[in-house]
Short mmCIF file of C-alpha atoms in Angstrom, two decimals:
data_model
loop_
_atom_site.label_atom_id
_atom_site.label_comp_id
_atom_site.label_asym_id
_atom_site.label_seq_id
_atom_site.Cartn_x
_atom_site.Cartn_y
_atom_site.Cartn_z
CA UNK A 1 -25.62 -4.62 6.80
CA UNK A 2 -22.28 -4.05 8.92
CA UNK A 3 -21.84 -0.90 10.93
CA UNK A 4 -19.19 1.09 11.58
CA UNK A 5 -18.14 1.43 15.07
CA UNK A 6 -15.14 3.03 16.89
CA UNK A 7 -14.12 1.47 20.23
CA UNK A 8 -12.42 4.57 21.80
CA UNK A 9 -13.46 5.40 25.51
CA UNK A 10 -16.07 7.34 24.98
CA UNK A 11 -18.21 4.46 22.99
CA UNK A 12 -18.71 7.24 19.41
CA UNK A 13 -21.90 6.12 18.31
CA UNK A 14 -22.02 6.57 14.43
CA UNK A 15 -25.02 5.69 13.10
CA UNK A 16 -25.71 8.64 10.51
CA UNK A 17 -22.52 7.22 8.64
CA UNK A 18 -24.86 3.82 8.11
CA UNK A 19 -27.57 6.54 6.70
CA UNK A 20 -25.41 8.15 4.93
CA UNK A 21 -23.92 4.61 3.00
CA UNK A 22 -26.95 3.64 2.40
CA UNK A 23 -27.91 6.61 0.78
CA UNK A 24 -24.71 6.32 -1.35
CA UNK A 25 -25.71 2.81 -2.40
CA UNK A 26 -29.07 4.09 -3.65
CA UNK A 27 -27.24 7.11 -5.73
CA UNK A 28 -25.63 5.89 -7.62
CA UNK A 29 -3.03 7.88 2.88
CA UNK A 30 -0.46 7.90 4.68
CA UNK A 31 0.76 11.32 2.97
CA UNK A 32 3.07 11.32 0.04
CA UNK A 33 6.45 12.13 1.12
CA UNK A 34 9.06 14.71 -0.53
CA UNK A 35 12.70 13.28 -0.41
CA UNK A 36 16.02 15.35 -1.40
CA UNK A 37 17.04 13.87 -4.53
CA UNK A 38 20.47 12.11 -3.79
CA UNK A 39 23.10 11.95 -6.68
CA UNK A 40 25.79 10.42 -5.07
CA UNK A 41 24.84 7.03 -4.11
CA UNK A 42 24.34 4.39 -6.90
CA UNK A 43 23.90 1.59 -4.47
CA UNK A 44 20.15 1.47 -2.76
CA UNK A 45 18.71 -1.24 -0.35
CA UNK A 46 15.92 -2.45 -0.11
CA UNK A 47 14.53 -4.72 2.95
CA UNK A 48 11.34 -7.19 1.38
CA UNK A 49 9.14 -9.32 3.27
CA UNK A 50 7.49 -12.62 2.46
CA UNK A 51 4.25 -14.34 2.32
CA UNK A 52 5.83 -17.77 2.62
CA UNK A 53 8.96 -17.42 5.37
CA UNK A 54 9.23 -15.73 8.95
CA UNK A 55 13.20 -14.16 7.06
CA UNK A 56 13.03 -10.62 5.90
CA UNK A 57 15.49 -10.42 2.79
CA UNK A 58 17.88 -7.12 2.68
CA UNK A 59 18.31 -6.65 -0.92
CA UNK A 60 21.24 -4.14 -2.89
CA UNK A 61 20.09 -2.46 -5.83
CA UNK A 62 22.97 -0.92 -8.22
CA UNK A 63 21.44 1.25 -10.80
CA UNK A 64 25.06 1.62 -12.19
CA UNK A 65 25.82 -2.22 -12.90
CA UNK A 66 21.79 -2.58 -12.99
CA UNK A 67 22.36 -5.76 -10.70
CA UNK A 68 19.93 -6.40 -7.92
CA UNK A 69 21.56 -8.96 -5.18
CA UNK A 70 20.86 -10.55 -1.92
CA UNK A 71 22.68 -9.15 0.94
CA UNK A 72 21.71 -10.45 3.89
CA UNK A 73 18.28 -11.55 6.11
CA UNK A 74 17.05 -10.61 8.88
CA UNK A 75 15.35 -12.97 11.65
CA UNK A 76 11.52 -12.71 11.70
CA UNK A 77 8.47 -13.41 13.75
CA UNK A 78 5.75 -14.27 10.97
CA UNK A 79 4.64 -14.33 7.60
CA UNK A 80 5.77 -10.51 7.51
CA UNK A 81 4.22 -9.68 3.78
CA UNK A 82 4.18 -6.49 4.32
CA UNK A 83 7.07 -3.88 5.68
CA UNK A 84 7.38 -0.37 5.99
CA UNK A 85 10.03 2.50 7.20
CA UNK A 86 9.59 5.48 8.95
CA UNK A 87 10.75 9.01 6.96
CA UNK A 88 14.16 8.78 8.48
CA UNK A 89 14.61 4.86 7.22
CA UNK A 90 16.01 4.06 10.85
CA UNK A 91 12.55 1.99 11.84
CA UNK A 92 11.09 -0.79 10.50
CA UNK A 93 7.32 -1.83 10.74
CA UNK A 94 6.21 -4.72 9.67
CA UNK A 95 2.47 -6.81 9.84
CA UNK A 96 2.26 -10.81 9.55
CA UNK A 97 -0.02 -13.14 8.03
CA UNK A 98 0.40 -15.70 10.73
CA UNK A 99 -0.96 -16.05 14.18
CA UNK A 100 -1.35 -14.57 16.63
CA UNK A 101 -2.61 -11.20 14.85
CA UNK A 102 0.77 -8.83 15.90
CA UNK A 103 2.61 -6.17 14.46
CA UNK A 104 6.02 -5.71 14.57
CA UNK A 105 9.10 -2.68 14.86
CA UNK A 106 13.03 -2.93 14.57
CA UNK A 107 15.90 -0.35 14.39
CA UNK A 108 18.13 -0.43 11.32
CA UNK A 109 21.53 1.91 11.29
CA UNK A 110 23.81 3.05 8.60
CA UNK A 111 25.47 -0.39 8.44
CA UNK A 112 21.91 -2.03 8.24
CA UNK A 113 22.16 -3.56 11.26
CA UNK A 114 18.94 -4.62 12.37
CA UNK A 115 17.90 -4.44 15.77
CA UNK A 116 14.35 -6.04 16.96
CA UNK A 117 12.47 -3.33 19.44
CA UNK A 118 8.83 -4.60 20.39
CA UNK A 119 5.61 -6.58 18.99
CA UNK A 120 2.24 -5.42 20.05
CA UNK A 121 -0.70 -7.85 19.77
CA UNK A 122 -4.30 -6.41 17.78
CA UNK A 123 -7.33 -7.84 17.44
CA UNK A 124 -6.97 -9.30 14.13
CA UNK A 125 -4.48 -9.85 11.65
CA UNK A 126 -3.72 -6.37 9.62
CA UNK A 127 -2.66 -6.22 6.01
CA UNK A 128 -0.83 -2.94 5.95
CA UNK A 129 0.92 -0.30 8.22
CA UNK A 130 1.84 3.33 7.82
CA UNK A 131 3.25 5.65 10.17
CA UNK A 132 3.26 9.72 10.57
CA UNK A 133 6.56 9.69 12.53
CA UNK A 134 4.18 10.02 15.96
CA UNK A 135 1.87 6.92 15.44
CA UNK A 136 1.33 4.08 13.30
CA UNK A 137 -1.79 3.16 11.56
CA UNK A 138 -2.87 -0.42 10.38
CA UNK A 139 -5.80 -2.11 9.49
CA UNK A 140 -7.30 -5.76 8.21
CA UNK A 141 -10.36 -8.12 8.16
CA UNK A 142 -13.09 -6.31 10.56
CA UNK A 143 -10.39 -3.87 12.67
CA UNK A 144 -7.98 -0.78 12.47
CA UNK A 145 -5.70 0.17 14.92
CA UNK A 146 -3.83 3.29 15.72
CA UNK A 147 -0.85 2.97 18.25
CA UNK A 148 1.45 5.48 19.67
CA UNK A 149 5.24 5.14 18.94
CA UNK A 150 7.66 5.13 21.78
CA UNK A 151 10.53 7.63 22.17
CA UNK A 152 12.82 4.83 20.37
CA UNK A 153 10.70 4.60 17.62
CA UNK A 154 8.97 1.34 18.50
CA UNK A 155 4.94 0.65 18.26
CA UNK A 156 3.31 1.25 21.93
CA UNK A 157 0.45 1.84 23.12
CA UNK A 158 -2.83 1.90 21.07
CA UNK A 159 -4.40 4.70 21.37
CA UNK A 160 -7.81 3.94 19.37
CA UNK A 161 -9.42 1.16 17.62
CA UNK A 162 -11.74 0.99 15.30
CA UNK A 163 -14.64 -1.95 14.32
CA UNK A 164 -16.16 -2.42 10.75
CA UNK A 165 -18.65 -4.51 12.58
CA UNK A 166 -20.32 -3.77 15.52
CA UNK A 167 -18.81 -4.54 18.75
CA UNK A 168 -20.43 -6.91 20.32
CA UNK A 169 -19.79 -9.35 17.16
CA UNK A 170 -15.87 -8.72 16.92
CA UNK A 171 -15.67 -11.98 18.72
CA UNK A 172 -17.37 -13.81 16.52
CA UNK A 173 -15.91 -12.79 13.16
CA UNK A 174 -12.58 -13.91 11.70
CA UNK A 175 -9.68 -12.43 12.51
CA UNK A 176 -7.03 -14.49 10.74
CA UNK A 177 -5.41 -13.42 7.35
CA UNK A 178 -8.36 -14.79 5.72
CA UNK A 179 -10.62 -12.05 6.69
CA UNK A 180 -8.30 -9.56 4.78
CA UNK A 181 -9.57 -11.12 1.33
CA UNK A 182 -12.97 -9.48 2.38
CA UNK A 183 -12.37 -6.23 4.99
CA UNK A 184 -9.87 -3.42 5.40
CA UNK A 185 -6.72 -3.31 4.04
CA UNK A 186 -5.09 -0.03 4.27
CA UNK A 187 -5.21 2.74 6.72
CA UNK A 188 -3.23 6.26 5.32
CA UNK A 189 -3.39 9.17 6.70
CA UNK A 190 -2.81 12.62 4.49
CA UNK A 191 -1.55 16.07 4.89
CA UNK A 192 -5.05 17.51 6.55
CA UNK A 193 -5.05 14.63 9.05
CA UNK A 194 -8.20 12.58 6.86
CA UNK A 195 -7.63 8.93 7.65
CA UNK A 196 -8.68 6.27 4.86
CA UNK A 197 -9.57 2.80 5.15
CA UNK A 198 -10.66 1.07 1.91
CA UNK A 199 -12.46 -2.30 2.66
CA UNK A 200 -13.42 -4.76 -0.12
CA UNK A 201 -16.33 -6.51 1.42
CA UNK A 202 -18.27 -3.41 1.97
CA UNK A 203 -16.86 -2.26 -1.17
CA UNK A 204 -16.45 1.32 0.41
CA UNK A 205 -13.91 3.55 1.73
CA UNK A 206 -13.97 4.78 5.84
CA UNK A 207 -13.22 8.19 6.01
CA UNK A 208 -11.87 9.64 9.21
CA UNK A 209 -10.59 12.41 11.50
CA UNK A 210 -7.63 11.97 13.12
CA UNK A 211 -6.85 14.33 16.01
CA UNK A 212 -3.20 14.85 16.88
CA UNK A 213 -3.49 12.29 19.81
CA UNK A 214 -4.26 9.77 17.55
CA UNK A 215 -7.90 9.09 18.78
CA UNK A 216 -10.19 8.99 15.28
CA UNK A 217 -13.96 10.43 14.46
CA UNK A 218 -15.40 8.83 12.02
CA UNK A 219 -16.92 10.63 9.41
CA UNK A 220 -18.44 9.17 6.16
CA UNK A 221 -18.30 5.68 4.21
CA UNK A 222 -17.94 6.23 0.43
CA UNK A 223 -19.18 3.72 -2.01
CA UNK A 224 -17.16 2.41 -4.72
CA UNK A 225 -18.26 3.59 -8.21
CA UNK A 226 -19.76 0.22 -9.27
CA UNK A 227 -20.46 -3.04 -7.51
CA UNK A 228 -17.47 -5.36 -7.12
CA UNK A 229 -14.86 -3.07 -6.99
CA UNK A 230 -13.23 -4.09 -4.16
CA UNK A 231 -11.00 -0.78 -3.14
CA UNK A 232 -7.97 -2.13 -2.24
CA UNK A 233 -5.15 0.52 -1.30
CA UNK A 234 -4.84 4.26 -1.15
CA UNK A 235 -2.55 7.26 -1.95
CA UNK A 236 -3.22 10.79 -1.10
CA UNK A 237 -1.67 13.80 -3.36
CA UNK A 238 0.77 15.51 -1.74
CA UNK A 239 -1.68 18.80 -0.68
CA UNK A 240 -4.03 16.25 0.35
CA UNK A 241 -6.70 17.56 -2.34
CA UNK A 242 -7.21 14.21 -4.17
CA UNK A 243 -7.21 10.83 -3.26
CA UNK A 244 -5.92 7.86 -6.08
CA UNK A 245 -8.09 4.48 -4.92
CA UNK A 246 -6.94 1.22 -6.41
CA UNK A 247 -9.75 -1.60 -7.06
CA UNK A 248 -8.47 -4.81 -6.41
CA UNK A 249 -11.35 -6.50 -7.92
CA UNK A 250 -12.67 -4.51 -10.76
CA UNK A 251 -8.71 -3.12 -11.41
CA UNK A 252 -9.89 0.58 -11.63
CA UNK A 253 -8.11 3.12 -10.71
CA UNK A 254 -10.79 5.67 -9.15
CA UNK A 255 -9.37 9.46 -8.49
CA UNK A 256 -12.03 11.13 -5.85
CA UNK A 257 -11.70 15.04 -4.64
CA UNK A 258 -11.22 14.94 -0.78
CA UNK A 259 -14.44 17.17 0.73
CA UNK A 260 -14.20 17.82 4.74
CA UNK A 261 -16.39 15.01 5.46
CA UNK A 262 -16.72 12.85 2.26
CA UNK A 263 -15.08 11.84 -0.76
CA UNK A 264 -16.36 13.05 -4.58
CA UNK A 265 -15.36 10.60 -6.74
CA UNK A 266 -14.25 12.37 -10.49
CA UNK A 267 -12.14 10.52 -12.55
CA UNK A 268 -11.47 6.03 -13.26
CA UNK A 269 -8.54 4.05 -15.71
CA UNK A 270 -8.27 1.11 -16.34
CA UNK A 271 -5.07 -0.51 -14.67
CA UNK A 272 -5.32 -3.43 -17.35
CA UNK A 273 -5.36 -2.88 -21.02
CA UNK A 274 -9.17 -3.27 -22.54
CA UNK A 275 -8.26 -6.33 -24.76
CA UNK A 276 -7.53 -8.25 -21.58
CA UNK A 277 -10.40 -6.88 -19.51
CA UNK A 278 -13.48 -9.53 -18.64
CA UNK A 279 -11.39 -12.30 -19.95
CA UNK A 280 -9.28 -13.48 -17.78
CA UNK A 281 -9.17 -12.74 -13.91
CA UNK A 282 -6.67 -10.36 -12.03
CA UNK A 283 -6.44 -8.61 -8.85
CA UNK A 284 -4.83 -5.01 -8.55
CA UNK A 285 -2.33 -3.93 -5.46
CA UNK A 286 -0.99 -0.84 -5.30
CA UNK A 287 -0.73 3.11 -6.57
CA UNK A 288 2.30 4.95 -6.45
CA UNK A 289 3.43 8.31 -7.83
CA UNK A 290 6.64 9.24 -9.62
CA UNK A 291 8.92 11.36 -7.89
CA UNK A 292 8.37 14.54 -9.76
CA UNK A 293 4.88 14.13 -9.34
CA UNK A 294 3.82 14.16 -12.46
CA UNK A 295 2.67 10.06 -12.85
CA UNK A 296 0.90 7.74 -11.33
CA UNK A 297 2.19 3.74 -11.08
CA UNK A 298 -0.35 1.02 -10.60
CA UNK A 299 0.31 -2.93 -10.29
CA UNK A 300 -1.96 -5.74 -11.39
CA UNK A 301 -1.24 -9.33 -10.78
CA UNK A 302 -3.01 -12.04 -12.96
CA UNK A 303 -5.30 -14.22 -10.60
CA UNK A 304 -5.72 -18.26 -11.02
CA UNK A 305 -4.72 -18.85 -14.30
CA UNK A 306 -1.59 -18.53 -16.44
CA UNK A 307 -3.00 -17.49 -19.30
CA UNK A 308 -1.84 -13.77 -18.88
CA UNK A 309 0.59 -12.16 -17.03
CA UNK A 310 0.61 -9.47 -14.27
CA UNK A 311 0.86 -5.17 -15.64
CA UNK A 312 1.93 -2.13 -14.37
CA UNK A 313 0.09 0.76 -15.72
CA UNK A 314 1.51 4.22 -15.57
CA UNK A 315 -1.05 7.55 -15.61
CA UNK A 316 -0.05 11.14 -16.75
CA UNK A 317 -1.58 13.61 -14.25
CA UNK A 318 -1.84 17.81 -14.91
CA UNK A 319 -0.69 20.21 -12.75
CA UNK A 320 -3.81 19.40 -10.46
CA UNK A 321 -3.17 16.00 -9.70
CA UNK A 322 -5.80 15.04 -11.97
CA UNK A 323 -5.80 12.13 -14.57
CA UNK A 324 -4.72 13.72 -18.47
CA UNK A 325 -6.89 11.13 -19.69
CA UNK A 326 -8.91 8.27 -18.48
CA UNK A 327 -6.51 6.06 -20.33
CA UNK A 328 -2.97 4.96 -19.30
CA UNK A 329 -0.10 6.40 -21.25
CA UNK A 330 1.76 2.59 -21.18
CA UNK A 331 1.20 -0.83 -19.99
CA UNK A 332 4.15 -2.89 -18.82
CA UNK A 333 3.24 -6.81 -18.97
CA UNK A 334 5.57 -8.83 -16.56
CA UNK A 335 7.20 -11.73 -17.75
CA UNK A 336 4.86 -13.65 -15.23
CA UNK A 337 1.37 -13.57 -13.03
CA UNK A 338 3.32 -11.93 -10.02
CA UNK A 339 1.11 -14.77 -8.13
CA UNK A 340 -0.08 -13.31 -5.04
CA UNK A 341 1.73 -10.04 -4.67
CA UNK A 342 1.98 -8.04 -7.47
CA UNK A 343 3.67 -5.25 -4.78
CA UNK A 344 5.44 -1.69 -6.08
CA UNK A 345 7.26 0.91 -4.62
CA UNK A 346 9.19 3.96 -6.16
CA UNK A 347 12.48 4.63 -5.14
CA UNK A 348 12.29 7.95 -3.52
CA UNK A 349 15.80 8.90 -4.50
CA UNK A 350 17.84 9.82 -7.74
CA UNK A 351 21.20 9.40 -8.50
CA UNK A 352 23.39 10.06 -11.28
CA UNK A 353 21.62 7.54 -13.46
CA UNK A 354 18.47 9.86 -13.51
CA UNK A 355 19.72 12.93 -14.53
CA UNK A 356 19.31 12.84 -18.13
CA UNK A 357 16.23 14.33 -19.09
CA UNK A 358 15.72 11.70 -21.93
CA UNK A 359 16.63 8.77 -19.73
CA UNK A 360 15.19 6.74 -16.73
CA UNK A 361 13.45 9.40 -14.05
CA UNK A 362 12.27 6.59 -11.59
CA UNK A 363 12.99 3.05 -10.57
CA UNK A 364 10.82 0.58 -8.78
CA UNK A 365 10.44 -2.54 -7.29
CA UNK A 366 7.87 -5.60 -8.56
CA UNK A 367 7.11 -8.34 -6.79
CA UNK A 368 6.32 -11.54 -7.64
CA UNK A 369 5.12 -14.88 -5.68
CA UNK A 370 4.63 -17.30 -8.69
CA UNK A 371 8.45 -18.22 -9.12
CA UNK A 372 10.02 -15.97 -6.46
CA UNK A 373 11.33 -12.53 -8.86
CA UNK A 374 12.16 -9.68 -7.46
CA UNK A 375 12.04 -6.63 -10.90
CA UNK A 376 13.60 -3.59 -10.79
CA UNK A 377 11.69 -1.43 -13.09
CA UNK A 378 12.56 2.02 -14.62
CA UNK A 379 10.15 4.76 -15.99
CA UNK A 380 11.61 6.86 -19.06
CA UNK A 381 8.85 9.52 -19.36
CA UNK A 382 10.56 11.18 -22.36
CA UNK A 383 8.62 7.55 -24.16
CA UNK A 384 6.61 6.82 -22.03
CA UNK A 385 8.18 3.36 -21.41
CA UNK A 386 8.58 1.07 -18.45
CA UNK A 387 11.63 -1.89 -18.83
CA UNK A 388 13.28 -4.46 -16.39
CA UNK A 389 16.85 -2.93 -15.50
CA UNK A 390 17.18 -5.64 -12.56
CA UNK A 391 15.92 -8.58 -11.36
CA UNK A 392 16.75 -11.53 -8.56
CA UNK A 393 15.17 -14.77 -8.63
CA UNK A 394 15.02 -16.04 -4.80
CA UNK A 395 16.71 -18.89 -3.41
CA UNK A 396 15.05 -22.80 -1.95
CA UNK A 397 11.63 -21.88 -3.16
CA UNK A 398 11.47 -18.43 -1.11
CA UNK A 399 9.38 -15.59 -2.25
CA UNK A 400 9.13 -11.62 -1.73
CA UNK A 401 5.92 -9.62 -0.99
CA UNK A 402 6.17 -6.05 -0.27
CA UNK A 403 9.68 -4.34 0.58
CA UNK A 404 10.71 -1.04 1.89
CA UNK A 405 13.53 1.34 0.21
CA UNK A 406 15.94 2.18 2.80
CA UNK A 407 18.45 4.37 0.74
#
């Protein structure tokens, strides 16, 4: 049985939190963001990442002409599949899947100019990075890191690290991308300063305190509902009260209430539809909510086999942030497997194509790895329906992973 063990100065020693998981087995985010709704602009970038080339891609998204093109790329250090922006959108952060494990910051400005600040090295490779506009929080394989940012915006020092093993075997575990199929993945941080870490191999989520300095307490590991999960990624409610846990194994989406110390878990829908469940093989990504709040996005890609296609499911919540029903309101069934990335992200913005009450309230992105597609979705809650309004197919064999909206 692994144990979880911080490495800050002081050596934390937490061995209830082994007690108290194994006491769950026998019973059986970063914060949401608010962004002023823009009407002017119809033209909104987007800057993607791959899982097969060291480029970043800077794509333009016009929800008037509903084209999607490729603007320009930016030079890269690794495998980056996954990128992220800070609340301003003048910072990029960005993990790799290639060696040695590193994480990586640029500056962009309002002619997307992109300007490379700093790498930092970790202890092993991370999957995914978040920041709270003081420090930056990542996490993969058997490790999670939390660094301070620098007055330019750039990753510096780390300030704590944490080990989903102890210690003294960190050296002997692996730390390449390879370890991510079984570890952490995410590390998100909500309103009240909780810290989550959702690891498959454990098939648990880490919950922590995170003290303004960055430095973390550990405080409870949460087992998944039902064995094989696989809790994948995380998204906190905006007040912090809930947290929305996507299974990438199982492809459940799990709603738990947020307690001081410990997660309740209260609500689960399926992120596939039932006549595709058990037979065929998928793994889920991501949750993301709807602007207004009042939906909740989740992305399924279909796993060795191309039999079936990848889904996005969409969930009605109440005023609460709670699930209307166990049961998603629409399934969306891409026009391929999405391969390995299966990655979403709402646009935080509206513009003048979102105004009409009856029309499209959201767009997102879709990502696929099988043929190289980049979808632009939109949501029309009025019927509940989800419909490609976009879409680039990427050049010599290149494909996208995650992206970051910049505008």
């Amino acid at each position: 049985m692994y144990k979880l063990v911080s490495a800050d100065r002081n050596k934390r020693q937490v061995g209830t939190l082994i007690s108290i998981y194994e006491a769950s087995k026998k019973q059986f985010i970063m914060p949401a963001l608010e962004f002023a709704s823009s009407v002017g602009n119809t033209l909104h970038h987007l800057l993607t990442g791959s899982y097969t080339n060291t480029t970043l891609f800077l794509l333009a998204f016009d929800t008037v002409a509903r084209t999607l093109t490729l603007n320009s790329t930016v030079p890269g250090f690794g495998l980056h599949q996954f990128v992220t922006s800070n609340a301003a959108k003048d910072r990029i952060y960005a993990t790799a899947m290639s060696e040695p494990p590193q994480l990586f910051s640029w500056s962009v400005d309002e002619n997307y100019k992109f300007t490379y600040l700093d790498t930092v090295n970790i202890t092993s490779s991370s999957c995914y990075i978040s920041d709270d506009g003081n420090l930056a929080f990542s996490s993969g394989g058997s490790t999670a890191h939390i660094h301070a940012l620098t007055e330019d915006g750039g990753l510096g020092e780390m300030v704590d690290e944490l080990y989903m093993v102890p210690e003294e075997e960190i050296k002997n575990v692996n730390k390449t991308r390879a370890a991510v199929l079984y570890g952490a993945h995410a590390f998100d941080i909500n309103v009240n300063r909780k810290g989550f870490v959702p690891h498959l191999g454990m098939n648990s989520i880490f919950m922590y305190d995170i003290a303004e300095n960055g430095t973390a307490t550990p405080l409870s590991i949460n087992l998944s509902p039902s064995e094989g999960d696989g809790p994948r990624n995380s998204l906190s409610s905006k007040d912090g009260k809930l947290l929305y846990v996507m299974t990438e194994h199982n492809q459940w989406l799990d709603v738990y209430k947020v307690h001081d110390t410990q997660l309740e878990h209260i609500q689960r829908g399926s992120a596939i539809p039932d006549d595709v469940r058990g037979s065929y093989t998928f793994r889920s990504n991501t949750v993301q909510m709807s602007r207004d709040g009042k939906y909740l996005f989740t992305s399924t890609r279909s796993w060795n086999n191309t039999e079936v296609n990848g889904y996005v499911a969409a969930f009605a919540l109440d005023k609460h942030g709670k699930l209307k029903k166990e049961k998603a309101v629409t399934f969306y069934e891409a026009p391929v497997t999405l391969g390995s990335s299966g990655g979403l992200r709402v646009l935080p913005w509206g513009d003048e194509t979102t105004q009409d009450p009856k029309g499209i309230s959201d767009y997102m992105y879709l990502s696929d790895t099988s043929e190289g597609w980049m979808f632009i979705l939109g949501w029309t809650p009025s019927n509940h329906s989800l419909d490609v309004v976009a879409s680039l197919h990427y050049p010599d064999n290149q494909t996208p992973y995650e992206a970051t909206w910049l505008d």
